[in-house]
Coordinates of C-alpha atoms in Angstrom, one line a residue:
X485 CA 15.3 -14.4 18.3
X486 CA 16.4 -12.3 21.2
X487 CA 19.0 -14.2 23.2
X488 CA 20.4 -11.1 24.8
X489 CA 16.9 -10.0 25.9
X490 CA 16.3 -13.4 27.5
X491 CA 19.7 -13.2 29.2
X492 CA 18.7 -9.8 30.6
X493 CA 15.5 -11.3 31.9
X494 CA 17.4 -14.1 33.6
X495 CA 19.7 -11.6 35.2
X496 CA 16.7 -9.8 36.7
X497 CA 15.5 -13.1 38.2
X498 CA 19.0 -13.9 39.6
X499 CA 19.3 -10.5 41.1
X500 CA 16.0 -11.0 42.9
X501 CA 17.3 -14.3 44.1
X502 CA 20.4 -12.6 45.5
X503 CA 18.0 -10.6 47.7
X504 CA 16.7 -13.9 49.2
X505 CA 14.2 -15.0 46.6
X506 CA 14.4 -17.1 43.5
X507 CA 13.7 -20.6 42.5
X508 CA 15.8 -23.7 43.2
X509 CA 16.0 -27.3 42.4
X510 CA 18.1 -30.1 40.9
X511 CA 19.7 -29.9 37.5
X512 CA 18.0 -31.9 34.8
X513 CA 20.0 -34.7 33.2
X514 CA 21.1 -34.2 29.6
X515 CA 24.0 -33.0 27.5
X516 CA 27.7 -32.9 28.4
X517 CA 29.1 -29.6 29.5
X518 CA 26.8 -28.0 32.0
X519 CA 24.3 -30.9 31.8
X520 CA 21.6 -28.3 31.9
X521 CA 20.0 -28.9 28.5
X522 CA 17.4 -31.6 28.6
X523 CA 17.3 -34.5 26.1
X524 CA 15.5 -33.8 22.9
X525 CA 12.1 -35.3 22.3
X526 CA 11.6 -37.7 19.3
X527 CA 11.4 -35.8 16.0
X528 CA 8.0 -35.1 14.7
X529 CA 6.6 -34.3 11.3
X530 CA 8.3 -32.2 8.7
X531 CA 6.6 -28.8 8.8
X532 CA 8.7 -27.0 6.2
X533 CA 11.1 -28.6 3.8
X534 CA 13.4 -25.5 3.7
X535 CA 13.9 -23.1 6.6
X536 CA 14.2 -20.2 4.2
X537 CA 10.5 -20.5 3.4
X538 CA 9.8 -19.0 6.8
X539 CA 13.1 -17.2 7.5
X540 CA 14.2 -14.8 4.7
X541 CA 17.9 -13.9 4.8
X542 CA 18.1 -10.8 2.7
X543 CA 20.5 -7.8 2.7
X544 CA 18.5 -4.6 2.8
X545 CA 15.5 -6.3 4.5
X546 CA 13.7 -4.6 7.4
X547 CA 11.2 -5.8 10.0
X548 CA 9.2 -3.3 12.0
X549 CA 7.5 -4.3 15.3
X550 CA 5.6 -2.6 18.1
X551 CA 7.0 -3.7 21.4
X552 CA 4.9 -3.7 24.5
X553 CA 6.5 -4.0 27.9
X554 CA 3.7 -5.2 30.2
X555 CA 5.9 -5.2 33.3
X556 CA 7.2 -1.7 32.7
X557 CA 4.0 -0.3 31.3
X558 CA 5.6 1.1 28.2
X559 CA 5.5 0.6 24.4
X560 CA 7.5 1.7 21.5
X561 CA 8.3 0.9 17.8
X562 CA 11.4 -1.2 17.2
X563 CA 13.0 -2.6 14.0
X564 CA 15.5 -5.1 12.8
X565 CA 17.6 -4.3 9.7
X566 CA 19.8 -6.6 7.7
X567 CA 23.0 -5.5 5.9
X568 CA 25.3 -7.6 3.7
X569 CA 28.3 -9.3 5.5
X570 CA 31.7 -9.3 4.0
X571 CA 32.0 -13.1 4.3
X572 CA 28.5 -13.8 3.0
X573 CA 25.2 -13.8 4.7
X574 CA 23.9 -10.8 6.5
X575 CA 24.3 -8.9 9.8
X576 CA 21.1 -8.1 11.6
X577 CA 20.8 -5.3 14.1
X578 CA 17.8 -4.7 16.3
X579 CA 17.1 -1.1 17.3
X580 CA 16.2 -2.3 20.8
X581 CA 19.6 -3.8 21.3
X582 CA 22.0 -1.9 18.9
X583 CA 25.2 -3.1 20.5
X584 CA 24.5 -6.8 19.8
X585 CA 24.7 -7.6 16.1
X586 CA 23.7 -11.1 14.9
X587 CA 25.4 -12.8 12.0
X588 CA 23.1 -14.9 9.9
X589 CA 24.0 -17.2 7.1
X590 CA 22.5 -20.1 5.1
X591 CA 24.3 -23.4 4.7
X592 CA 24.2 -25.8 1.7
X593 CA 21.2 -27.7 3.2
X594 CA 19.1 -24.5 3.4
X595 CA 19.4 -24.3 7.2
X596 CA 19.7 -20.9 8.8
X597 CA 22.6 -20.4 11.2
X598 CA 23.3 -17.6 13.6
X599 CA 26.2 -16.4 15.7
X600 CA 26.6 -13.6 18.2
X601 CA 28.6 -12.5 21.2
X602 CA 26.4 -12.5 24.4
X603 CA 27.4 -10.3 27.3
X604 CA 25.7 -10.4 30.7
X605 CA 26.3 -9.0 34.1
X606 CA 26.2 -12.6 35.5
X607 CA 29.7 -13.3 34.2
X608 CA 32.9 -11.5 33.0
X609 CA 33.1 -14.1 30.2
X610 CA 31.8 -13.4 26.7
X611 CA 29.5 -16.2 25.6
X612 CA 29.6 -17.2 22.0
X613 CA 26.1 -18.1 20.8
X614 CA 26.3 -20.2 17.7
X615 CA 24.1 -22.7 16.0
X616 CA 20.9 -23.3 14.1
X617 CA 18.2 -20.7 14.1
X618 CA 16.2 -23.1 12.0
X619 CA 17.4 -26.4 10.6
X620 CA 16.2 -27.8 7.2
X621 CA 14.0 -29.7 7.0
X622 CA 12.1 -28.0 9.8
X623 CA 10.6 -30.7 12.0
X624 CA 8.5 -30.6 15.1
X625 CA 10.4 -31.2 18.4
X626 CA 13.8 -30.6 16.7
X627 CA 16.1 -29.1 19.3
X628 CA 19.3 -27.0 18.7
X629 CA 22.0 -26.2 21.2
X630 CA 23.1 -22.6 21.1
X631 CA 25.7 -22.7 23.8
X632 CA 26.6 -24.8 26.9
X633 CA 29.1 -23.4 29.4
X634 CA 30.2 -24.7 32.7
X635 CA 32.4 -23.0 35.3
X636 CA 32.0 -19.4 34.0
X637 CA 33.8 -16.5 35.8
X638 CA 30.9 -15.6 38.0
X639 CA 29.7 -12.3 39.3
X640 CA 26.8 -14.0 41.2
X641 CA 26.6 -14.1 45.0
X642 CA 23.2 -15.6 45.9
X643 CA 24.1 -16.5 49.5
X644 CA 25.6 -13.1 50.2
X645 CA 28.9 -14.3 51.7
X646 CA 31.0 -11.9 49.6
X647 CA 32.4 -14.7 47.4
X648 CA 31.5 -15.5 43.8
X649 CA 29.3 -18.5 43.4
X650 CA 29.9 -21.2 40.7
X651 CA 28.0 -20.4 37.5
X652 CA 26.8 -22.6 34.6
X653 CA 24.8 -21.3 31.6
X654 CA 23.2 -23.0 28.6
X655 CA 20.8 -22.1 25.9
X656 CA 18.8 -24.1 23.3
X657 CA 15.9 -23.9 20.9
X658 CA 13.1 -26.2 20.2
X659 CA 10.6 -26.3 17.3
X660 CA 7.0 -26.4 18.7
X661 CA 4.2 -26.2 16.0
X662 CA 2.3 -24.0 13.6
X663 CA -0.1 -21.7 15.4
X664 CA -2.4 -18.8 14.4
X665 CA -1.1 -15.3 15.1
X666 CA -3.2 -12.1 15.1
X667 CA -1.4 -9.0 14.0
X668 CA -2.3 -5.3 14.0
X669 CA -2.2 -5.0 10.2
X670 CA -3.7 -8.4 9.4
X671 CA -7.4 -8.8 8.8
X672 CA -7.2 -12.6 9.4
X673 CA -4.7 -14.5 11.6
X674 CA -1.5 -15.7 10.0
X675 CA -0.3 -19.3 10.3
X676 CA 3.2 -19.1 11.9
X677 CA 5.7 -21.6 13.3
X678 CA 6.4 -21.3 17.0
X679 CA 10.0 -21.8 18.1
X680 CA 11.0 -21.5 21.8
X681 CA 14.4 -20.3 23.0
X682 CA 15.2 -21.4 26.6
X683 CA 18.1 -19.9 28.7
X684 CA 19.1 -21.9 31.8
X685 CA 21.4 -20.7 34.6
X686 CA 22.6 -22.8 37.5
X687 CA 24.3 -21.3 40.6
X688 CA 26.1 -23.3 43.2
X689 CA 26.5 -21.1 46.3
X690 CA 30.1 -20.8 47.5
X691 CA 29.0 -21.3 51.1
X692 CA 27.2 -24.6 50.3
X693 CA 23.5 -25.1 50.4
X694 CA 20.9 -25.9 47.7
X695 CA 21.8 -25.4 44.1
X696 CA 19.7 -22.7 42.4
X697 CA 18.3 -23.2 38.9
X698 CA 16.9 -20.3 36.9
X699 CA 15.3 -20.3 33.5
X700 CA 13.6 -18.0 31.0
X701 CA 11.6 -18.8 27.9
X702 CA 11.3 -16.7 24.8
X703 CA 8.9 -17.7 21.9
X704 CA 9.2 -16.5 18.3
X705 CA 6.6 -17.2 15.5
X706 CA 7.8 -17.5 11.9
X707 CA 5.4 -16.8 9.0
X708 CA 6.0 -18.0 5.5
X709 CA 7.7 -15.4 3.3
X710 CA 8.1 -12.9 6.2
X711 CA 10.1 -14.3 9.1
X712 CA 9.4 -13.5 12.8
X713 CA 5.9 -12.0 13.1
X714 CA 5.6 -12.2 16.9
X715 CA 8.0 -12.6 19.8
X716 CA 7.2 -12.9 23.5
X717 CA 9.2 -13.1 26.7
X718 CA 7.3 -15.3 29.0
X719 CA 6.7 -14.4 32.6
X720 CA 8.6 -16.4 35.2
X721 CA 6.1 -15.8 37.9
X722 CA 2.7 -15.9 36.2
X723 CA 2.0 -19.0 33.9
X724 CA 0.5 -18.0 30.6
X725 CA 1.5 -14.3 31.0
X726 CA 4.1 -12.3 29.1
X727 CA 6.6 -9.7 30.3
X728 CA 7.3 -8.4 26.8
X729 CA 5.5 -8.8 23.5
X730 CA 6.5 -7.6 20.0
X731 CA 4.1 -7.8 17.1
X732 CA 5.1 -7.3 13.5
X733 CA 3.7 -4.1 11.8
X734 CA 5.6 -4.3 8.6
X735 CA 8.2 -6.2 6.6
X736 CA 10.3 -4.9 3.7
X737 CA 11.7 -7.8 1.7
X738 CA 13.4 -5.5 -0.8
X739 CA 11.3 -6.7 -3.8
X740 CA 8.2 -7.6 -1.7
X741 CA 6.7 -6.8 1.6
X742 CA 3.9 -6.9 4.1
X743 CA 2.2 -4.4 6.3
X744 CA 3.8 -1.0 6.7
X745 CA 7.2 0.3 7.7
X746 CA 8.7 3.8 8.6
X747 CA 12.3 4.3 7.5
X748 CA 15.0 5.4 9.9
X749 CA 16.2 9.0 9.6
X750 CA 18.1 9.5 6.3
X751 CA 20.5 12.1 5.0
X752 CA 21.0 13.3 1.5
X753 CA 24.7 12.6 1.8
X754 CA 27.5 12.3 4.4
X755 CA 28.2 16.0 4.4
X756 CA 24.6 17.3 4.1
X757 CA 22.5 18.8 6.8
X758 CA 18.8 17.8 7.5
X759 CA 16.8 16.8 4.4
X760 CA 13.8 18.7 5.7
X761 CA 10.2 18.4 4.5
X762 CA 9.2 17.5 0.9
X763 CA 7.4 20.2 -0.9
X764 CA 7.2 18.8 -4.4
X765 CA 7.7 15.3 -5.9
X766 CA 7.0 13.3 -9.0
X767 CA 7.2 9.6 -10.0
X768 CA 9.9 8.2 -12.2
X769 CA 10.2 4.6 -13.4
X770 CA 12.2 3.3 -10.5
X771 CA 11.0 5.6 -7.7
X772 CA 10.4 9.3 -7.2
X773 CA 12.3 12.5 -7.3
X774 CA 11.5 14.9 -4.4
X775 CA 12.4 18.5 -3.6
X776 CA 12.8 19.7 0.0
X777 CA 13.7 23.1 1.3
X778 CA 17.4 22.0 1.0
X779 CA 17.8 19.2 -1.5
X780 CA 16.7 17.4 -4.7
X781 CA 16.5 13.7 -3.7
X782 CA 16.2 10.5 -5.7
X783 CA 14.2 8.0 -3.6
X784 CA 13.5 4.4 -4.5
X785 CA 10.1 2.8 -4.1
X786 CA 11.2 1.4 -0.8
X787 CA 11.6 4.9 0.6
X788 CA 15.4 4.9 0.6
X789 CA 17.4 7.9 -0.5
X790 CA 19.5 6.8 -3.5
X791 CA 21.2 10.1 -4.2
X792 CA 20.9 13.7 -3.3
X793 CA 22.2 17.2 -4.2
X794 CA 21.6 20.6 -2.8
X795 CA 19.2 23.0 -4.4
X796 CA 22.1 25.2 -5.5
X797 CA 23.8 22.2 -7.1
X798 CA 20.6 21.4 -9.0
X799 CA 20.4 25.0 -10.3
X800 CA 16.8 25.6 -9.3
X801 CA 15.1 27.7 -6.6
X802 CA 13.3 24.8 -4.9
X803 CA 10.0 26.7 -4.7
X804 CA 8.3 25.4 -7.9
X805 CA 6.4 22.3 -8.9
X806 CA 7.7 19.0 -10.1
X807 CA 5.9 17.0 -12.7
X808 CA 6.2 13.6 -14.4
X809 CA 5.4 14.0 -18.1
X810 CA 5.3 11.8 -21.2
X811 CA 8.8 13.1 -22.0
X812 CA 10.4 13.0 -18.6
X813 CA 10.5 15.2 -15.5
X814 CA 9.7 18.9 -15.6
X815 CA 10.3 21.5 -12.9
X816 CA 8.3 24.6 -13.3
X817 CA 8.8 27.8 -11.2
X818 CA 7.7 31.3 -11.3
X819 CA 10.1 34.1 -10.3
X820 CA 7.2 36.5 -10.2
X821 CA 3.6 36.6 -11.4
X822 CA 4.7 37.0 -15.0
X823 CA 7.8 35.0 -15.7
X824 CA 7.4 31.2 -15.6
X825 CA 10.4 29.0 -16.4
X826 CA 10.4 25.3 -17.3
X827 CA 13.4 23.1 -16.6
X828 CA 14.1 19.5 -17.6
X829 CA 15.4 17.1 -15.0
X830 CA 16.6 13.5 -15.5
X831 CA 15.3 10.6 -13.5
X832 CA 18.0 11.2 -10.8
X833 CA 16.7 14.8 -10.3
X834 CA 19.7 16.4 -12.0
X835 CA 19.3 19.4 -14.3
X836 CA 19.5 18.7 -18.0
X837 CA 21.3 21.5 -19.8
X838 CA 22.4 24.8 -18.3
X839 CA 19.1 26.5 -17.7
X840 CA 15.4 26.6 -18.5
X841 CA 14.2 24.9 -21.7
X842 CA 11.2 27.2 -22.0
X843 CA 9.7 30.4 -20.6
X844 CA 6.1 31.7 -20.4
X845 CA 5.9 35.5 -20.3
X846 CA 2.4 35.9 -18.9
X847 CA 2.5 39.7 -19.2
X848 CA 3.2 39.4 -22.9
X849 CA 0.1 37.3 -23.3
X850 CA -2.2 39.9 -21.8
X851 CA -3.0 43.5 -22.5
X852 CA -0.6 46.1 -21.2
X853 CA -1.4 47.4 -17.7
X854 CA -3.4 44.4 -16.6
X855 CA -3.0 43.1 -13.1
X856 CA -2.3 39.4 -13.2
X857 CA -2.3 36.6 -10.6
X858 CA -1.3 33.0 -11.4
X859 CA -3.9 30.6 -9.9
X860 CA -2.7 27.2 -11.0
X861 CA -0.1 25.2 -12.9
X862 CA -0.9 21.6 -13.7
X863 CA 0.5 18.7 -15.7
X864 CA -1.2 15.3 -15.6
X865 CA 1.1 12.4 -14.6
X866 CA 2.5 11.1 -17.9
X867 CA 0.8 14.0 -19.7
X868 CA 1.7 16.1 -22.7
X869 CA 0.1 19.4 -21.7
X870 CA 1.0 22.1 -19.2
X871 CA -2.1 24.0 -18.1
X872 CA -1.9 27.5 -16.7
X873 CA -4.8 29.4 -15.2
X874 CA -4.7 33.0 -14.0
X875 CA -6.9 35.9 -12.9
X876 CA -6.7 39.1 -14.8
X877 CA -8.0 42.6 -13.8
X878 CA -8.0 45.1 -16.7
X879 CA -9.8 48.2 -17.8
X880 CA -12.7 47.6 -20.1
X881 CA -14.1 49.9 -22.8
X882 CA -16.1 51.8 -20.2
X883 CA -13.0 52.6 -18.1
X884 CA -13.9 50.1 -15.3
X885 CA -11.8 47.2 -14.1
X886 CA -13.2 43.9 -15.2
X887 CA -12.0 40.6 -13.5
X888 CA -11.6 37.4 -15.5
X889 CA -10.5 33.8 -14.9
X890 CA -8.6 32.4 -17.8
X891 CA -6.8 29.2 -18.8
X892 CA -4.4 28.3 -21.6
X893 CA -2.5 25.2 -22.5
X894 CA 1.1 24.8 -23.4
X895 CA 3.3 21.9 -24.2
X896 CA 5.4 20.6 -21.3
X897 CA 8.3 22.8 -22.3
X898 CA 6.2 26.0 -22.2
X899 CA 5.4 26.5 -25.9
X900 CA 1.8 27.7 -26.6
X901 CA -0.4 24.8 -27.7
X902 CA -3.8 26.6 -27.7
X903 CA -5.5 29.9 -27.3
X904 CA -6.8 31.8 -24.3
X905 CA -9.9 30.4 -22.7
X906 CA -12.1 32.7 -20.5
X907 CA -13.9 30.7 -17.9
X908 CA -15.5 33.5 -15.9
X909 CA -15.7 37.3 -16.1
X910 CA -17.3 40.3 -14.5
X911 CA -17.3 41.2 -10.8
X912 CA -17.5 38.9 -7.8
X913 CA -14.8 36.4 -8.6
X914 CA -13.3 34.8 -5.5
X915 CA -9.6 34.5 -4.9
X916 CA -9.6 30.7 -4.4
X917 CA -9.1 28.7 -7.6
X918 CA -8.1 25.0 -7.4
X919 CA -7.2 23.0 -10.5
X920 CA -6.2 19.4 -11.2
X921 CA -5.2 17.9 -14.5
X922 CA -7.7 15.3 -15.8
X923 CA -6.6 11.8 -16.7
X924 CA -7.2 12.7 -20.4
X925 CA -4.7 15.6 -20.5
X926 CA -7.5 18.1 -19.8
X927 CA -8.1 20.3 -16.8
X928 CA -10.7 20.5 -14.1
X929 CA -11.1 23.8 -12.2
X930 CA -13.1 24.9 -9.2
X931 CA -13.6 28.5 -8.1
X932 CA -15.9 30.7 -6.0
X933 CA -18.1 33.5 -7.2
X934 CA -19.9 36.2 -5.1
X935 CA -22.1 37.8 -7.8
X936 CA -24.9 37.7 -8.8
X937 CA -25.0 35.2 -5.8
X938 CA -22.6 33.2 -3.8
X939 CA -21.7 30.0 -5.5
X940 CA -19.1 27.4 -6.3
X941 CA -18.4 26.8 -10.0
X942 CA -16.6 24.0 -11.7
X943 CA -15.5 23.4 -15.3
X944 CA -13.7 20.7 -17.2
X945 CA -11.6 21.5 -20.2
X946 CA -10.7 18.9 -22.8
X947 CA -7.2 18.4 -24.2
X948 CA -8.1 20.4 -27.3
X949 CA -9.1 23.4 -25.1
X950 CA -12.8 23.1 -25.5
X951 CA -15.1 23.3 -22.5
X952 CA -16.5 19.8 -21.7
X953 CA -18.9 21.1 -19.0
X954 CA -19.5 23.8 -16.5
X955 CA -21.6 23.7 -13.4
X956 CA -22.6 26.2 -10.7
X957 CA -24.0 25.4 -7.3
X958 CA -25.3 28.1 -5.0
X959 CA -24.2 28.1 -1.4
X960 CA -24.5 30.2 1.7
X961 CA -22.2 31.4 4.5
X962 CA -23.0 28.3 6.6
X963 CA -22.6 25.6 4.0
X964 CA -20.1 27.3 1.7
X965 CA -17.1 24.9 1.4
X966 CA -13.6 26.4 1.9
X967 CA -11.7 24.5 -0.7
X968 CA -13.3 22.5 -3.4
X969 CA -10.8 20.4 -5.3
X970 CA -11.4 18.0 -8.2
X971 CA -10.0 14.5 -8.2
X972 CA -10.1 12.6 -11.5
X973 CA -9.0 9.3 -12.9
X974 CA -10.2 6.9 -15.5
X975 CA -13.0 5.7 -13.2
X976 CA -14.6 9.1 -13.0
X977 CA -14.5 12.6 -11.5
X978 CA -15.2 13.6 -7.9
X979 CA -15.4 17.1 -6.4
X980 CA -14.0 17.0 -2.8
X981 CA -14.0 19.7 -0.2
X982 CA -14.2 20.3 3.5
X983 CA -16.3 22.6 5.6
X984 CA -16.6 23.5 9.3
X985 CA -19.5 22.6 11.5
X986 CA -19.3 23.7 15.2
X987 CA -15.6 24.1 14.9
X988 CA -15.2 20.5 13.5
X989 CA -14.0 19.7 10.0
X990 CA -16.5 17.8 7.9
X991 CA -15.2 16.1 4.7
X992 CA -17.3 16.0 1.6
X993 CA -17.3 14.5 -1.9
X994 CA -19.7 14.1 -4.8
X995 CA -19.3 12.2 -8.1
X996 CA -19.7 14.3 -11.3
X997 CA -21.0 12.9 -14.6
X998 CA -19.7 13.6 -18.1
X999 CA -22.0 16.6 -18.3
X1000 CA -20.9 18.2 -15.0
X1001 CA -24.0 17.2 -13.1
X1002 CA -23.8 15.8 -9.6
X1003 CA -24.8 12.2 -9.7
X1004 CA -27.6 11.1 -7.4
X1005 CA -28.0 14.4 -5.5
X1006 CA -29.6 17.8 -6.2
X1007 CA -27.3 20.6 -7.3
X1008 CA -28.3 23.0 -4.6
X1009 CA -27.4 23.7 -1.0
X1010 CA -28.5 20.3 0.2
X1011 CA -25.5 18.7 -1.5
X1012 CA -23.1 20.5 0.9
X1013 CA -25.0 19.2 3.9
X1014 CA -25.6 15.7 2.8
X1015 CA -22.5 14.4 1.0
X1016 CA -20.3 13.8 4.0
X1017 CA -17.5 11.2 3.5
X1018 CA -17.0 8.5 6.1
X1019 CA -13.5 9.8 6.9
X1020 CA -12.2 10.9 10.3
X1021 CA -12.0 14.7 10.7
X1022 CA -8.3 14.3 11.5
X1023 CA -7.7 13.9 7.8
X1024 CA -8.9 17.4 7.1
X1025 CA -5.4 19.1 6.9
X1026 CA -4.6 16.8 4.0
X1027 CA -8.1 16.8 2.5
X1028 CA -8.4 17.5 -0.4
X1029 CA -4.9 18.8 -1.2
X1030 CA -2.6 15.8 -0.3
X1031 CA -5.1 13.2 -1.5
X1032 CA -4.7 10.8 -4.4
X1033 CA -7.6 9.3 -6.3
X1034 CA -6.6 6.2 -8.3
X1035 CA -8.5 3.2 -9.6
X1036 CA -11.6 4.4 -7.9
X1037 CA -10.0 4.7 -4.4
X1038 CA -9.1 7.7 -2.3
X1039 CA -5.7 7.5 -0.6
X1040 CA -4.9 9.9 2.2
X1041 CA -2.6 10.2 5.3
X1042 CA -2.9 12.4 8.4
X1043 CA -1.5 13.0 11.8
X1044 CA -4.2 11.9 14.3
X1045 CA -4.1 13.5 17.7
X1046 CA -5.8 11.1 20.1
X1047 CA -5.8 9.8 23.6
X1048 CA -4.0 6.5 24.3
X1049 CA -6.0 3.5 23.3
X1050 CA -6.2 0.8 26.0
X1051 CA -6.0 -2.2 23.5
X1052 CA -3.6 -0.7 20.9
X1053 CA -0.9 1.5 22.4
X1054 CA 0.1 2.5 18.8
X1055 CA -3.0 4.6 18.7
X1056 CA -1.8 7.8 20.4
X1057 CA -0.8 10.9 18.4
X1058 CA 0.0 8.7 15.5
X1059 CA 0.3 8.9 11.8
X1060 CA -2.6 7.2 10.0
X1061 CA -3.1 6.1 6.4
X1062 CA -6.4 5.2 4.9
X1063 CA -7.9 3.9 1.6
X1064 CA -11.6 4.6 0.8
X1065 CA -13.4 2.8 -2.0
X1066 CA -15.6 5.1 -4.1
X1067 CA -17.2 2.0 -5.6
X1068 CA -19.6 1.9 -8.4
X1069 CA -22.2 3.9 -6.5
X1070 CA -22.5 7.7 -6.7
X1071 CA -23.2 8.8 -3.1
X1072 CA -20.3 9.6 -0.8
X1073 CA -22.2 8.2 2.2
X1074 CA -21.9 4.8 0.5
X1075 CA -18.1 4.9 0.5
X1076 CA -16.3 2.4 2.7
X1077 CA -12.9 2.5 4.3
X1078 CA -11.1 -0.5 2.8
X1079 CA -7.9 -0.1 4.8
X1080 CA -6.6 1.6 7.9
X1081 CA -2.9 1.6 8.8
X1082 CA -1.4 3.0 12.0
X1083 CA 2.2 4.0 11.5
X1084 CA 4.6 3.9 14.5
X1085 CA 7.2 6.6 15.0
X1086 CA 7.2 10.3 15.6
X1087 CA 6.7 11.3 11.9
X1088 CA 4.5 13.8 10.2
X1089 CA 2.9 13.6 6.7
X1090 CA 4.0 16.1 4.0
X1091 CA 1.5 18.0 1.9
X1092 CA 2.5 15.8 -1.0
X1093 CA -0.1 13.3 -2.0
X1094 CA 0.7 9.6 -1.5
X1095 CA 2.4 7.8 -4.4
X1096 CA 0.3 4.8 -5.3
X1097 CA 2.2 2.0 -7.1
X1098 CA 0.8 -1.4 -8.1
X1099 CA 2.2 -3.2 -5.0
X1100 CA 2.9 -0.4 -2.5
X1101 CA 2.1 3.1 -1.4
X1102 CA 4.9 5.6 -0.6
X1103 CA 4.3 8.4 1.9
X1104 CA 6.9 11.1 2.1
X1105 CA 6.8 11.5 5.9
X1106 CA 9.5 13.2 8.0
X1107 CA 10.4 13.8 11.7
X1108 CA 10.7 17.6 11.2
X1109 CA 14.4 17.4 10.4
X1110 CA 15.0 14.4 8.2
X1111 CA 13.1 12.4 5.7
X1112 CA 11.5 9.2 7.0
X1113 CA 9.3 7.8 4.3
X1114 CA 6.6 5.2 5.1
X1115 CA 6.1 2.2 2.8
X1116 CA 2.7 0.5 2.9
X1117 CA 2.4 -2.8 1.0
X1118 CA -0.8 -3.4 -0.9
X1119 CA -1.1 -7.2 -0.4

């Protein structure tokens, strides 16, 4: 309910009237005081036994809307946030009107009451708005008086005689009925209760003449379990038209939610600078721990920073990888191409102990004089193995340098758990090697080779270090993918990549069976041409790096640069999240996009993959300076 916004709209009407326009008429009969409020209609049926069923009152809740000003031709995201009040209840603040907090409480009957101070340029008086927002039981035609003032100190001069006119104001609410409401993030309309707020102003000109009566109507729709899902400010000049409309895009009810929200800018602590962009993150039981260029942050599943410390306080460099293992968090960094250090962190992101718990001296594991380059470090979420792959160039028995791609497994503290595995050797090894841990504690790798012919090669290692399969696909300069990356979960394994066609990114994917064979397509050049994913090219910066594959679904987010959309003003240089269902079929062309979410706000996705929980997805987005995570509910 936006009483202040309605008052502002009435002010605009009165100002127009001061210039010679405006409506007029007799005051309707009704209540004492101003006698502006009409008599209530007979009460109708009970629509909801308890007002709280459609109006949550929760400290920490947030409602996000997209507001469209039809009169001004503008649109913008807005939000309402609730914080606990000292005397009970909550204080709600709307970002569109940050200077007018609203106190909300629930009485013993389950009714929801509000109070706020209303200021308007029509009068020097402060108007106390107090009364029911919704009364239990919620009945059709129920009417609530919010305020009723006569003889206010007026600033109005509609007749232009230089003297203040007499001013009366009143406001009331009336319950209308349940109606269907269509929302941007809803596949089907929601049933929501419409409640109208009416603000009435009467002006008696100081010089005599006809009494002027002005009114403005605001409608809010309340959906069960969510609250206000739509709000409109009706036009005073065009019946059936709106001046302003706000539609819900997301609701965070602390333990549940709907749609998607983007958090406000957050800081690590009161004395810290910008949080910056997240470069590494890992899940913990009650949220995630993330590392930025400045801080180590604990973030809850609702995207709120719980605690933070500087990189220096944490005792790490901040340039390594963060992993969730079967025995807690591990932070792994390499000070050079030979020295790898493993640190233990607790679930708050704080260092356990005074230094690394393990080290891997890669040079000591190889022949003296060899040139080494680490290509990947990987630990499966909840895994027990740290996989390391590297390229080695060393003199062979003939005195020539021989290249090799190798892998080895360690426990999560860096102790060797297996022997060296040579995956490829000879000449013609490419420099791009991508690796992902498999769901079964193994490793899937993809690399390029240029001899004896140009090809992409993949291999899957089991947890015991044995090679489960290896496959090689020839390619050419036109079709060669730039960055093949494996994605694996308990539903299967996919190889994903992107290529360029006429300067446009094309996204690809193919399912791989337990023998390493491509399922349903030939293992030759045609696979690169045919297996295009039905995913917008805008997702290419995140594809396949910042992509999650879980429960047979791809999850990805990207900044989409687009022209304004006539019917949806949110679609303009926006952040977009999508889910794609790999389904039981093998072919990428058969995939379907099961969800598309447009996120309001000037935020950018990080190169950290989405965190997919049972009931929500957490994106570690930011505005370039501070962390502004997005929460997408999976209901």
